[in-house]
Short mmCIF file of C-alpha atoms in Angstrom, two decimals:
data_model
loop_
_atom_site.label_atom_id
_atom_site.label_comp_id
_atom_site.label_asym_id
_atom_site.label_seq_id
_atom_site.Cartn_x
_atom_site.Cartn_y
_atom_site.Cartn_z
CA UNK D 1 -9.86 -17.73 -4.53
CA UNK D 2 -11.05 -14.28 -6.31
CA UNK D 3 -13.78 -13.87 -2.89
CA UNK D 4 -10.66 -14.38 -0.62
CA UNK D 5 -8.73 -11.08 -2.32
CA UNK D 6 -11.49 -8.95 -1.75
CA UNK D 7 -11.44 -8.81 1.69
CA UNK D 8 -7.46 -9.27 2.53
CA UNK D 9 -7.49 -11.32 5.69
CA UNK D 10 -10.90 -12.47 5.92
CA UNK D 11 -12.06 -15.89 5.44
CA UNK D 12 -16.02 -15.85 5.53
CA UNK D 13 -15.80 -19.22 6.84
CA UNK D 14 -13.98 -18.24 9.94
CA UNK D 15 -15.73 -14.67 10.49
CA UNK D 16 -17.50 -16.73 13.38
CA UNK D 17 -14.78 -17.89 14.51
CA UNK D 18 -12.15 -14.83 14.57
CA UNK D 19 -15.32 -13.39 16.30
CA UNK D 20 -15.17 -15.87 19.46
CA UNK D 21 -11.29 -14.96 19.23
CA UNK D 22 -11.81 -11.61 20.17
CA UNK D 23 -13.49 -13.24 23.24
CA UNK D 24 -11.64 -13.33 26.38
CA UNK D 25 -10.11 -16.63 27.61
CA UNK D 26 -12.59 -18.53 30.23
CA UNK D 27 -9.90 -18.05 32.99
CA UNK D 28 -9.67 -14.03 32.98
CA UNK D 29 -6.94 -14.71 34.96
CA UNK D 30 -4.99 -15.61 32.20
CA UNK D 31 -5.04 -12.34 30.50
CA UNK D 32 -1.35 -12.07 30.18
CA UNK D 33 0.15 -15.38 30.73
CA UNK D 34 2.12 -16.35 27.95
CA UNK D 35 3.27 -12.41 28.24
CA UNK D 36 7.06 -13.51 28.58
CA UNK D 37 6.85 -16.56 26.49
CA UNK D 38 8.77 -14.82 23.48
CA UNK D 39 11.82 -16.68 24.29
CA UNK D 40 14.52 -13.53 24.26
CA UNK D 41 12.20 -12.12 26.56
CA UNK D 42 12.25 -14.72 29.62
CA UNK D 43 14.93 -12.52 31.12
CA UNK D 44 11.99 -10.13 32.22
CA UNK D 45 10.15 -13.02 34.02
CA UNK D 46 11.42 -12.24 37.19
CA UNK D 47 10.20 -8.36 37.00
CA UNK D 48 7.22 -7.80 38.49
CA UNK D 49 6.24 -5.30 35.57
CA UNK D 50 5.51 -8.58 33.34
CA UNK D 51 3.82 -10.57 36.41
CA UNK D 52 -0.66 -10.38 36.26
CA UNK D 53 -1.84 -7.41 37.50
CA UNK D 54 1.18 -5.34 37.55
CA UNK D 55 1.23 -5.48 34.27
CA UNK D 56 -1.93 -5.32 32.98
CA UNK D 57 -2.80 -2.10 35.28
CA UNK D 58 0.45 -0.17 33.69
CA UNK D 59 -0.61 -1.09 29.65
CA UNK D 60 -4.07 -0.23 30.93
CA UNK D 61 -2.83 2.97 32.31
CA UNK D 62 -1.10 3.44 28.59
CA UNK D 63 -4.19 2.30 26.93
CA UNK D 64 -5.77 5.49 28.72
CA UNK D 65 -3.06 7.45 27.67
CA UNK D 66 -3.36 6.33 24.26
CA UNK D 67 -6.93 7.45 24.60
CA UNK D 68 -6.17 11.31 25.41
CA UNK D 69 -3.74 11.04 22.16
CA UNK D 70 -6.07 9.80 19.88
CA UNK D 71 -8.61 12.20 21.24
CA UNK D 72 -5.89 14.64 20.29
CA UNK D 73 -5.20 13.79 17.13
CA UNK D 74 -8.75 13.43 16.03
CA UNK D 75 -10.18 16.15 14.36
CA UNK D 76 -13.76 16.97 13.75
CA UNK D 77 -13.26 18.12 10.21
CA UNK D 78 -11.45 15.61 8.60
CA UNK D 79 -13.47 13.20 7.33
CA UNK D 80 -13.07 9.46 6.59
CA UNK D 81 -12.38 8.29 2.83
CA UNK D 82 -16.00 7.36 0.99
CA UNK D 83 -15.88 5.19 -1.93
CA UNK D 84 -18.15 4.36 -5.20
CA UNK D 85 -20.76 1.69 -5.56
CA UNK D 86 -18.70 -0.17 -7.32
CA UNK D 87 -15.87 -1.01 -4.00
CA UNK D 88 -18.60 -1.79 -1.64
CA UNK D 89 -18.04 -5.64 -0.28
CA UNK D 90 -20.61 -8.21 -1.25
CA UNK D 91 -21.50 -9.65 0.71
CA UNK D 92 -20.84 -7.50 3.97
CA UNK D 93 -19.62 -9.56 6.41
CA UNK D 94 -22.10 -10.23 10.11
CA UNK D 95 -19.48 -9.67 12.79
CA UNK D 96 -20.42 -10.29 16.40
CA UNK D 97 -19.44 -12.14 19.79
CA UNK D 98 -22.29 -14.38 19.16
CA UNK D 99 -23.95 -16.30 15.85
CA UNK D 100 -26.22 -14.98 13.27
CA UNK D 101 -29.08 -16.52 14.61
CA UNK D 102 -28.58 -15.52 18.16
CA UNK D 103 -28.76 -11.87 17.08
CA UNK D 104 -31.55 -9.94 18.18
CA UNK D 105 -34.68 -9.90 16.59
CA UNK D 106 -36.08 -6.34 18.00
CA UNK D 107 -39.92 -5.61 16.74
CA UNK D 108 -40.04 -2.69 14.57
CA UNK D 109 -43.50 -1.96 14.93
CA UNK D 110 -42.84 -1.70 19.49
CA UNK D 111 -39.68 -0.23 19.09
CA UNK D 112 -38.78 2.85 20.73
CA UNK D 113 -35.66 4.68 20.98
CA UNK D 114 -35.12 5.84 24.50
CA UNK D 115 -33.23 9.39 24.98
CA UNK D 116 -31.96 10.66 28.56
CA UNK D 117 -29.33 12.38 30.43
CA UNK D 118 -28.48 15.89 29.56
CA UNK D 119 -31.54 16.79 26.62
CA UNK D 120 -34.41 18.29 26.87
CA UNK D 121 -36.48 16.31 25.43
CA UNK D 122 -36.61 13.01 26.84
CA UNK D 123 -39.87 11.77 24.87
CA UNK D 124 -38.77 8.18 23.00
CA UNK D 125 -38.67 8.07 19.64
CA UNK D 126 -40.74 5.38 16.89
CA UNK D 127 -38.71 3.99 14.30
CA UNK D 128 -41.71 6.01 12.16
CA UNK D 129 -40.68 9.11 13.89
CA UNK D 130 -36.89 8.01 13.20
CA UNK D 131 -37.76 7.26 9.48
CA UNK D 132 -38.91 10.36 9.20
CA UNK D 133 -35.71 12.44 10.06
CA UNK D 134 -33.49 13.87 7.14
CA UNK D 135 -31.14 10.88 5.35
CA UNK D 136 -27.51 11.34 4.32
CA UNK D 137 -25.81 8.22 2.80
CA UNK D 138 -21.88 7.12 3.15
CA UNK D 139 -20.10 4.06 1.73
CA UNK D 140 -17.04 4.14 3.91
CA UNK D 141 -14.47 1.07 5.47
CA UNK D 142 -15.34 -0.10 8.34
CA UNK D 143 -12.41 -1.34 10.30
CA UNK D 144 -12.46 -4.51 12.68
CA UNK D 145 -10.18 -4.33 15.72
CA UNK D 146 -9.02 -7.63 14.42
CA UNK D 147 -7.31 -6.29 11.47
CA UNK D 148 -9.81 -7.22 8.55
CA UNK D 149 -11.87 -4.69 6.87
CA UNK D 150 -14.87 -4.10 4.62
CA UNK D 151 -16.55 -1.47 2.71
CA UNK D 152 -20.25 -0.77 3.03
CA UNK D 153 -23.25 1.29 2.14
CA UNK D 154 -25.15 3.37 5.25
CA UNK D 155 -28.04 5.53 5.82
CA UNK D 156 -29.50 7.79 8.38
CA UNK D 157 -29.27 10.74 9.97
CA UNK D 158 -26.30 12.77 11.51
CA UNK D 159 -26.21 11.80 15.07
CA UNK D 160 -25.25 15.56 15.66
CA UNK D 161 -28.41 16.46 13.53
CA UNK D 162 -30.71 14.34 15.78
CA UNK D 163 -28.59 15.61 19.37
CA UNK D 164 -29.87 19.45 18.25
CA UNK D 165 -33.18 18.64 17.73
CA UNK D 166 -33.76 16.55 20.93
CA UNK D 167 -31.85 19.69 22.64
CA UNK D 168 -29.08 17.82 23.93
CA UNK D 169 -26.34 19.81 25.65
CA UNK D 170 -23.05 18.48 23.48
CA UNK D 171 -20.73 20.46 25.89
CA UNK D 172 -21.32 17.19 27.70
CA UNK D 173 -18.61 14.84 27.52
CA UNK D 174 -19.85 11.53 25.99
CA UNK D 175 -22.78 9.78 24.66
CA UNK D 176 -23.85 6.34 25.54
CA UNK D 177 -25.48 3.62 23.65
CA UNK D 178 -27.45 0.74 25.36
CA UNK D 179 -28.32 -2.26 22.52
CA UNK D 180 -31.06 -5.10 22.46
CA UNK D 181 -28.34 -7.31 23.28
CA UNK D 182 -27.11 -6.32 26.54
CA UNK D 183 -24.52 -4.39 24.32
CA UNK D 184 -23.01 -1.23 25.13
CA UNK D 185 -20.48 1.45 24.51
CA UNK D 186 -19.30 5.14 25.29
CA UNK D 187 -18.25 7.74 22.48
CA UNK D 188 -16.67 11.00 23.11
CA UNK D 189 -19.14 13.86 22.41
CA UNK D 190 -16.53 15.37 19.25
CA UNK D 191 -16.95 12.06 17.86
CA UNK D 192 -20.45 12.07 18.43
CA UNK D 193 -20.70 15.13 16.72
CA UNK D 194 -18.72 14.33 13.88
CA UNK D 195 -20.35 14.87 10.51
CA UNK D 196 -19.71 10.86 9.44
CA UNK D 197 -21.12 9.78 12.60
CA UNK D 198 -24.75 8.76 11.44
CA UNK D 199 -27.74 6.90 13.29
CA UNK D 200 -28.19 4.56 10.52
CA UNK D 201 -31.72 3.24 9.34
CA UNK D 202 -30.55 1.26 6.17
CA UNK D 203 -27.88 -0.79 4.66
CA UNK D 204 -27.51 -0.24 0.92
CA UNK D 205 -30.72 1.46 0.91
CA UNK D 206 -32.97 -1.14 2.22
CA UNK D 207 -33.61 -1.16 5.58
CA UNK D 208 -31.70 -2.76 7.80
CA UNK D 209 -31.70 -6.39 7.77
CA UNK D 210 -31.60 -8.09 11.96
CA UNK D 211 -27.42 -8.79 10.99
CA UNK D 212 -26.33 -5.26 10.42
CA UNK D 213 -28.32 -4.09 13.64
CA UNK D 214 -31.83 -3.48 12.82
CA UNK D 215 -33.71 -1.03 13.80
CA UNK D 216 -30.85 1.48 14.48
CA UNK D 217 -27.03 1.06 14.48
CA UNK D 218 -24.50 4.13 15.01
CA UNK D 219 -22.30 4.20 11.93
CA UNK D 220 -18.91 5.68 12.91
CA UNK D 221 -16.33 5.74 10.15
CA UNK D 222 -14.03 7.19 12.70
CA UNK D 223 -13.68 4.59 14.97
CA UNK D 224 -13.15 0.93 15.14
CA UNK D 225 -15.83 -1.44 13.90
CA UNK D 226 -16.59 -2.95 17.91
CA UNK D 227 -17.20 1.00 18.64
CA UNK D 228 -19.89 0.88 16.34
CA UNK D 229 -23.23 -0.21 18.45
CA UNK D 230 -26.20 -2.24 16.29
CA UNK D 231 -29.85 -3.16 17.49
CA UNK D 232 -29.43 0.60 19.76
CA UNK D 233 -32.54 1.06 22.18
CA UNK D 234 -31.41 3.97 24.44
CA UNK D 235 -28.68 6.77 24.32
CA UNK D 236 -27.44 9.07 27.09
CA UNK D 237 -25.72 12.05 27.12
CA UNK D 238 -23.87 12.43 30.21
CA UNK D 239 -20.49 12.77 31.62
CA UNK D 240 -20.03 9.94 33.33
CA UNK D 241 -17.92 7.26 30.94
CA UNK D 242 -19.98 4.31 31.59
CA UNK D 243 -17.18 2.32 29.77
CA UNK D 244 -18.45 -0.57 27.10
CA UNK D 245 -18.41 -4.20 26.40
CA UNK D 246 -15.13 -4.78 25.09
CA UNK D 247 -13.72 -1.64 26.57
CA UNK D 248 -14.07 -2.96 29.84
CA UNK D 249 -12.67 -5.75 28.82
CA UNK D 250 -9.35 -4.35 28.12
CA UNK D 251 -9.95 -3.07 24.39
CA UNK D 252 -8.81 0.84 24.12
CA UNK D 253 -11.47 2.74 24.78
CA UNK D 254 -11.37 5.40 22.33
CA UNK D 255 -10.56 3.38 19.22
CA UNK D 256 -10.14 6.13 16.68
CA UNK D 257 -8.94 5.79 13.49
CA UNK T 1 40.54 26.83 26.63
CA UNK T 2 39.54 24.28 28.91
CA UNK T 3 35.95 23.64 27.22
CA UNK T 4 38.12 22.70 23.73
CA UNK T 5 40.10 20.45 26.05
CA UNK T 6 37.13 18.89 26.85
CA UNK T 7 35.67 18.45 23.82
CA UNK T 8 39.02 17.06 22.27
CA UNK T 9 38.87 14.74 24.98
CA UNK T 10 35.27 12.98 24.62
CA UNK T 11 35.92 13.18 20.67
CA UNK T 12 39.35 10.64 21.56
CA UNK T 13 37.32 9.09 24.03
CA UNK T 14 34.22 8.84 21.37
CA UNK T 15 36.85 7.22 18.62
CA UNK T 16 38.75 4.71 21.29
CA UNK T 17 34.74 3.28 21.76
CA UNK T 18 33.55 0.99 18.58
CA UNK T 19 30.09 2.23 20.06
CA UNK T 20 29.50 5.63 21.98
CA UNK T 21 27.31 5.23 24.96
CA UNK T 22 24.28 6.59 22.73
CA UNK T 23 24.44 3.75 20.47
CA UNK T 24 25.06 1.19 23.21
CA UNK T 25 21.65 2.45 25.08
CA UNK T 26 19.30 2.79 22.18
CA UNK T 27 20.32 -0.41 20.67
CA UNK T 28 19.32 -2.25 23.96
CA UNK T 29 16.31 -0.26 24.48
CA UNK T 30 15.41 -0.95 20.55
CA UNK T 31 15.67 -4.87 21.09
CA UNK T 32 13.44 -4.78 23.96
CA UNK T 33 10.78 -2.70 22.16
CA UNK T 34 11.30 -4.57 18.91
CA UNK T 35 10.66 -8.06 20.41
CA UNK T 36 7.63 -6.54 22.21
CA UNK T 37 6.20 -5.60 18.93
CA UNK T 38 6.80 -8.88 16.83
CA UNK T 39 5.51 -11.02 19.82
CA UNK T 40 1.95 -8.94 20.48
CA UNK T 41 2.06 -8.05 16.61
CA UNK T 42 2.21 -12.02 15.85
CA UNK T 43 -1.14 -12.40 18.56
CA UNK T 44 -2.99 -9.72 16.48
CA UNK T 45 -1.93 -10.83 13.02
CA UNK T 46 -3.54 -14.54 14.28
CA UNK T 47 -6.91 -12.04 14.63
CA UNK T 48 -7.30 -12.27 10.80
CA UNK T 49 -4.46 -13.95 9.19
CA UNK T 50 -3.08 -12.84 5.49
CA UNK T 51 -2.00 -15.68 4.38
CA UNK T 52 -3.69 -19.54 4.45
CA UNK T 53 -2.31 -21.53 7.14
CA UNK T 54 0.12 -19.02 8.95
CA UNK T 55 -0.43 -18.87 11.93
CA UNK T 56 1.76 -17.70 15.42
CA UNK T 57 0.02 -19.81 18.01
CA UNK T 58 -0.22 -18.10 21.88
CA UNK T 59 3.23 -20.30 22.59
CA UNK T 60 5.37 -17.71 21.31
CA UNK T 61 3.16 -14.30 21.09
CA UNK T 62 2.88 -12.18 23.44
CA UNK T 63 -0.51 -11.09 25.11
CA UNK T 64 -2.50 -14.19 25.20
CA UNK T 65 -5.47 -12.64 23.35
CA UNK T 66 -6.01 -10.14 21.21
CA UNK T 67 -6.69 -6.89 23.75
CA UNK T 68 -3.91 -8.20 25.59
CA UNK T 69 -1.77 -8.17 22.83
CA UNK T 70 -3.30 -4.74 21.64
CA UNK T 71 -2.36 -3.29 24.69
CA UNK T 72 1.23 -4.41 24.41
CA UNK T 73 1.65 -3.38 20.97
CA UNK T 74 0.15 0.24 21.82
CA UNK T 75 2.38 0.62 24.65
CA UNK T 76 5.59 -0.66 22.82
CA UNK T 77 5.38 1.07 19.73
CA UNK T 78 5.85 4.97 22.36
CA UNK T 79 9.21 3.39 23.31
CA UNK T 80 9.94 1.64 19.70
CA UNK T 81 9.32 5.37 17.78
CA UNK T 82 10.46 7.43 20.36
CA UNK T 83 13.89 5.79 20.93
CA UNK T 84 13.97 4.61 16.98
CA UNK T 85 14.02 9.16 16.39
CA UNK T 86 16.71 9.92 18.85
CA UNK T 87 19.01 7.17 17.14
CA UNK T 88 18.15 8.34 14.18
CA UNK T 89 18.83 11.90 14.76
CA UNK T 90 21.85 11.11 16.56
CA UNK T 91 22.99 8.92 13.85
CA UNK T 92 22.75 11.42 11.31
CA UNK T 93 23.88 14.40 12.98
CA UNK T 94 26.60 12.59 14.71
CA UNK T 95 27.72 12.42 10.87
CA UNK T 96 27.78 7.87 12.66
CA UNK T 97 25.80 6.84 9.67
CA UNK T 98 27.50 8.31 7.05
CA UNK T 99 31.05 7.22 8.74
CA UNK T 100 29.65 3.53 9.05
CA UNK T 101 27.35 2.64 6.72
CA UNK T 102 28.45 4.66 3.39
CA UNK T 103 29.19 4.32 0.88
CA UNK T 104 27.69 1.22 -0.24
CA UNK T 105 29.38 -0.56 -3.38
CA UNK T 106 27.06 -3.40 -5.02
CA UNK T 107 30.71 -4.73 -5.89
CA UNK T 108 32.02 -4.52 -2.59
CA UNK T 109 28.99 -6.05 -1.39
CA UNK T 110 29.43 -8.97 -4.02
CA UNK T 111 32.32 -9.59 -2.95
CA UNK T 112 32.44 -9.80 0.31
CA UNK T 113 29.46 -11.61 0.72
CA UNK T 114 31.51 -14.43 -1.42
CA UNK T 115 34.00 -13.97 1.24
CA UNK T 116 32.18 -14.69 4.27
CA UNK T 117 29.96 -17.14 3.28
CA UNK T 118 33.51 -19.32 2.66
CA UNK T 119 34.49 -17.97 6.30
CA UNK T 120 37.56 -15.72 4.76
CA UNK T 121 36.02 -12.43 6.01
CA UNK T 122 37.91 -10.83 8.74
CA UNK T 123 36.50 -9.55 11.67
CA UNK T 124 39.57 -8.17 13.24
CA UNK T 125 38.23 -5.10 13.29
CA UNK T 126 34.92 -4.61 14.09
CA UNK T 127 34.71 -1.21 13.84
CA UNK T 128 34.82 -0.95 10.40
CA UNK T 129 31.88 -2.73 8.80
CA UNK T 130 32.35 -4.55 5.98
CA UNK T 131 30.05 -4.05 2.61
CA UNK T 132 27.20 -6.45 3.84
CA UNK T 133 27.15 -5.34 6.99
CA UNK T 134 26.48 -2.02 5.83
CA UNK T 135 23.96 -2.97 3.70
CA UNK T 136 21.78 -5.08 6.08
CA UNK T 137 22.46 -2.50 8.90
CA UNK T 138 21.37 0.80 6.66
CA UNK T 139 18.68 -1.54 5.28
CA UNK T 140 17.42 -2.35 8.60
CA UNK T 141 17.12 1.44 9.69
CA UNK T 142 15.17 1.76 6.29
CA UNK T 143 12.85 -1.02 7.47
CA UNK T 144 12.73 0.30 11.08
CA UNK T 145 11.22 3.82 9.32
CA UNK T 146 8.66 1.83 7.01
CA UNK T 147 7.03 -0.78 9.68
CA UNK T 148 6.71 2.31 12.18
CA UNK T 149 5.38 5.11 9.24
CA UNK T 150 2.79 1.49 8.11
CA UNK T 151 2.03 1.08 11.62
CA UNK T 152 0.70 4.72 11.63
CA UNK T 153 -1.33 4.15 8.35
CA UNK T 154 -3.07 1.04 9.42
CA UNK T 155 -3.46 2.72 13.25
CA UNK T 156 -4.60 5.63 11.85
CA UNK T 157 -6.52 5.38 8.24
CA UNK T 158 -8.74 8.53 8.95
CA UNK T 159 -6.71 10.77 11.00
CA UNK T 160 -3.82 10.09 8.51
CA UNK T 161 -5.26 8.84 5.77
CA UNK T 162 -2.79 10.80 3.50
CA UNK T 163 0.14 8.26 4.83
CA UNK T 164 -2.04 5.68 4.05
CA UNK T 165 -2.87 6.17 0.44
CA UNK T 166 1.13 6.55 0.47
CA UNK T 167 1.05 2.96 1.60
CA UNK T 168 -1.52 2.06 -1.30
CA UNK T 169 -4.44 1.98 0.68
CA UNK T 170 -5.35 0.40 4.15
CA UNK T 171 -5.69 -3.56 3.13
CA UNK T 172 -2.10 -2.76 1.02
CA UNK T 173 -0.52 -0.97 4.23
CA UNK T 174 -1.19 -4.54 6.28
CA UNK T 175 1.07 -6.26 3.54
CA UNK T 176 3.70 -3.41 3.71
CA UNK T 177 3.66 -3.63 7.75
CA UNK T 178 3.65 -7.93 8.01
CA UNK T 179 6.57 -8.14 5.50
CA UNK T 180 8.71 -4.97 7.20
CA UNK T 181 8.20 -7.27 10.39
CA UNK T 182 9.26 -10.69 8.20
CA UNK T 183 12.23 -8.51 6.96
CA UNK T 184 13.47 -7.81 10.66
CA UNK T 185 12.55 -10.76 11.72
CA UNK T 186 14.83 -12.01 9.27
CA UNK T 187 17.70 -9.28 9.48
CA UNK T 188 17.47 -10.40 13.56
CA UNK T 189 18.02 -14.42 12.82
CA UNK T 190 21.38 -13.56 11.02
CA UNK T 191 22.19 -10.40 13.27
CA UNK T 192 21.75 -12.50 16.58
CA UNK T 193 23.58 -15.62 15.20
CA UNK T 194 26.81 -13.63 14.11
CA UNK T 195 26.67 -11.46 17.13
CA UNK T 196 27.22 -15.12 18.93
CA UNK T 197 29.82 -16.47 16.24
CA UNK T 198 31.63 -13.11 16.85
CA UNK T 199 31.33 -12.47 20.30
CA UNK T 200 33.87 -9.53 20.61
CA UNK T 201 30.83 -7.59 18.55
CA UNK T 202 28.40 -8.54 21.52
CA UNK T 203 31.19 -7.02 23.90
CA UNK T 204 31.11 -4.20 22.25
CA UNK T 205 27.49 -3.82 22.01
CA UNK T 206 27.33 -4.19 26.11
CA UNK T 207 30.48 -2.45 27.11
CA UNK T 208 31.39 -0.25 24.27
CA UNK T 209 34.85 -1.91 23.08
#
């Protein structure tokens, strides 16, 4: 009863579950049926604004919107609340679209991080050579799309601290992350450059175990939990949005919080 | 000379109407928005549910998953906040609030809450609100400006994470948000079923008088 108040919302049991409920419906064609089933609403059914595609390409249009006032709002100086020891949640719950076990088991010792797009140095990376780079630590809330959330213990580098010394040109407008997986997502560059957004390495200061993304996950205590890539193999910096996962699934792409 | 006239005439005009055309529009415009955000709000509370065994179901939320319903939340809540300012702005610089709605008496309210629940209240004149209507109508405003303001805190727990500690913290500000939307769930039940035992009240709602 005492585990259940600790996370409001979350019941380990069903983290699995809630997981395959943020995945679409097997007929995509569904995507908004049910949309006028709230029964005071029926007397929109015959607008075409509530019919399939209509509506889903104006709130998409919104969504966008939405994205240009988050992107507003955001501001590279404030940064997200960080917490003692003592509030981090044990355990930390594995969220993904797929089961523990299914998640990727990437070989440390082969691993290499690709870099491309707008640097100038494009040489990979070893997880020794990543090791190696200066380590901040944050215990911040990560925030699931679905509602729940969790505190948690990271460690890495500054993304913006690793995008000087590879000599990438941040007046590009996004960075994007490829995953082990088949994973992916697309950050705005301020974001990227935010002084919370870390490439993490560790997870309470032991490496990172294969659920929270090992070798390399982007810890962003700015954005939604989904925004946050694990098991990361390549970045770009380019300015092209190359969209996401979820995103392209109709999840907002910016996801700030 | 002639502007005065004017004036003098939309002020008799204003007092013949139980509702002024402002009212009318934003209360319309507030029910669509409203019912937009309990049906997709319902779809995303199912996402991770506060409380053991409730759950919506996809029969009556809105959005059929959870980025649909996103969507439809992020899209309603422009119109919900938007039109919720300019009717509260108009309402209090009308001087419409303060007319209606005060002064509330706890006695008053007493009392005529005895009185309609054994059907003696009148409603001859439904332009004067009687002491529990004022109550659950200036309470409803007051729950209107919490969901939206714990809306922003749970939206927003970075950007303005100052509301948020105002709300006791992000996990606290999902409580504050789910029981604003129980509250006006439950101030719509009774508002909806009176509005049909009184029709005249629905007429004046649509047409002004």
């Amino acid at each position: 009863m005492r585990q259940r108040k600790i996370i409001p919302g979350v019941d380990p049991r069903l983290l699995i579950k809630d997981a395959a409920a943020l995945m679409p419906e097997a007929s995509r064609r569904g995507f908004l049926r049910g949309a006028a089933s709230l029964g005071a609403l029926t007397f929109l059914t015959g607008c075409d604004i509530i019919d399939g595609d209509t509506a889903e390409g104006v709130l998409r249009k919104i969504s966008a919107f939405n994205d240009g006032a988050q992107a507003a709002l955001f501001s590279r100086s404030k940064l997200a609340p960080t917490y003692p020891e003592s509030a981090i949640t044990r355990p930390f719950p594995f969220n993904a679209y797929y089961d523990e076990d299914e998640a990727p088991e990437v070989d440390g010792g082969t691993y290499k991080l690709e870099v491309a797009g707008l640097v100038d140095n494009k040489k990979p990376w070893t997880l020794e050579q990543l090791h190696a780079l200066p380590e901040v630590s944050q215990i911040t809330r990560h925030v699931c799309v679905e509602g729940w959330s969790a505190i948690g213990s990271w460690q890495g580098t500054p993304l913006s601290e690793f995008l000087t010394r590879i000599g990438a040109d941040t007046r590009a407008k996004y960075v994007w992350f490829k995953c082990a997986e088949g994973y992916s997502n697309t950050i705005d560059m301020p974001t990227a450059l935010h002084p919370q957004t870390q490439m993490t390495f560790k997870y309470d200061h032991k490496i990172l175990p294969r659920a929270y993304g090992f070798p390399m996950k982007i810890r962003m205590p700015t954005k939604l939990g989904f925004k946050n890539p694990k098991y990361v193999v390549a970045m770009e910096v380019t300015n092209t949005d190359r969209g996401g996962y979820w995103e392209d699934q109709g999840y907002n792409w910016f996801s700030g919080l | 000379m002639s502007a005065e006239t004017a004036v003098g005439g939309s002020q008799i005009a204003a007092r013949e109407a139980i509702h002024p055309a402002w009212v009318r529009v934003t209360h319309w415009i507030n029910a669509i928005a409203i019912l937009v955000m309990i049906g997709s709000g319902w779809q995303i509370y199912d996402a991770a549910p506060l409380f053991e065994g409730l759950r919506f179901g996809k029969s009556i939320s809105l959005g059929n998953w959870l980025a649909g319903a996103l969507l439809w939340h992020f899209a309603a809540m422009w119109v919900l906040a938007i039109n919720g300012l300019v009717y509260v702005t108009l309402g209090i610089v009308s001087g419409r609030f303060r007319r209606k709605l005060l002064p509330i008496s706890p006695a008053q309210v007493l009392a005529d809450a005895k009185a309609a629940l054994s059907f003696k209240l009148s409603h001859e004149d439904i332009s004067r609100y009687n002491a529990v209507q004022k109550l659950l109508y200036a309470g409803v405003i007051l729950t209107g400006i919490v969901i939206v303001l714990s809306g922003l805190a749970i939206w927003k727990p970075v950007q303005l994470q100052e509301l948020t500690v105002l709300f006791g913290g992000y996990d606290v500000a999902r409580y504050v948000h789910f029981f604003a939307m129980a509250a006006i769930v439950g101030f719509l039940v009774v508002h909806v079923a009176l509005a049909l035992l009184v029709p005249k009240s629905l007429r004046a709602m649509i047409t002004g008088r």
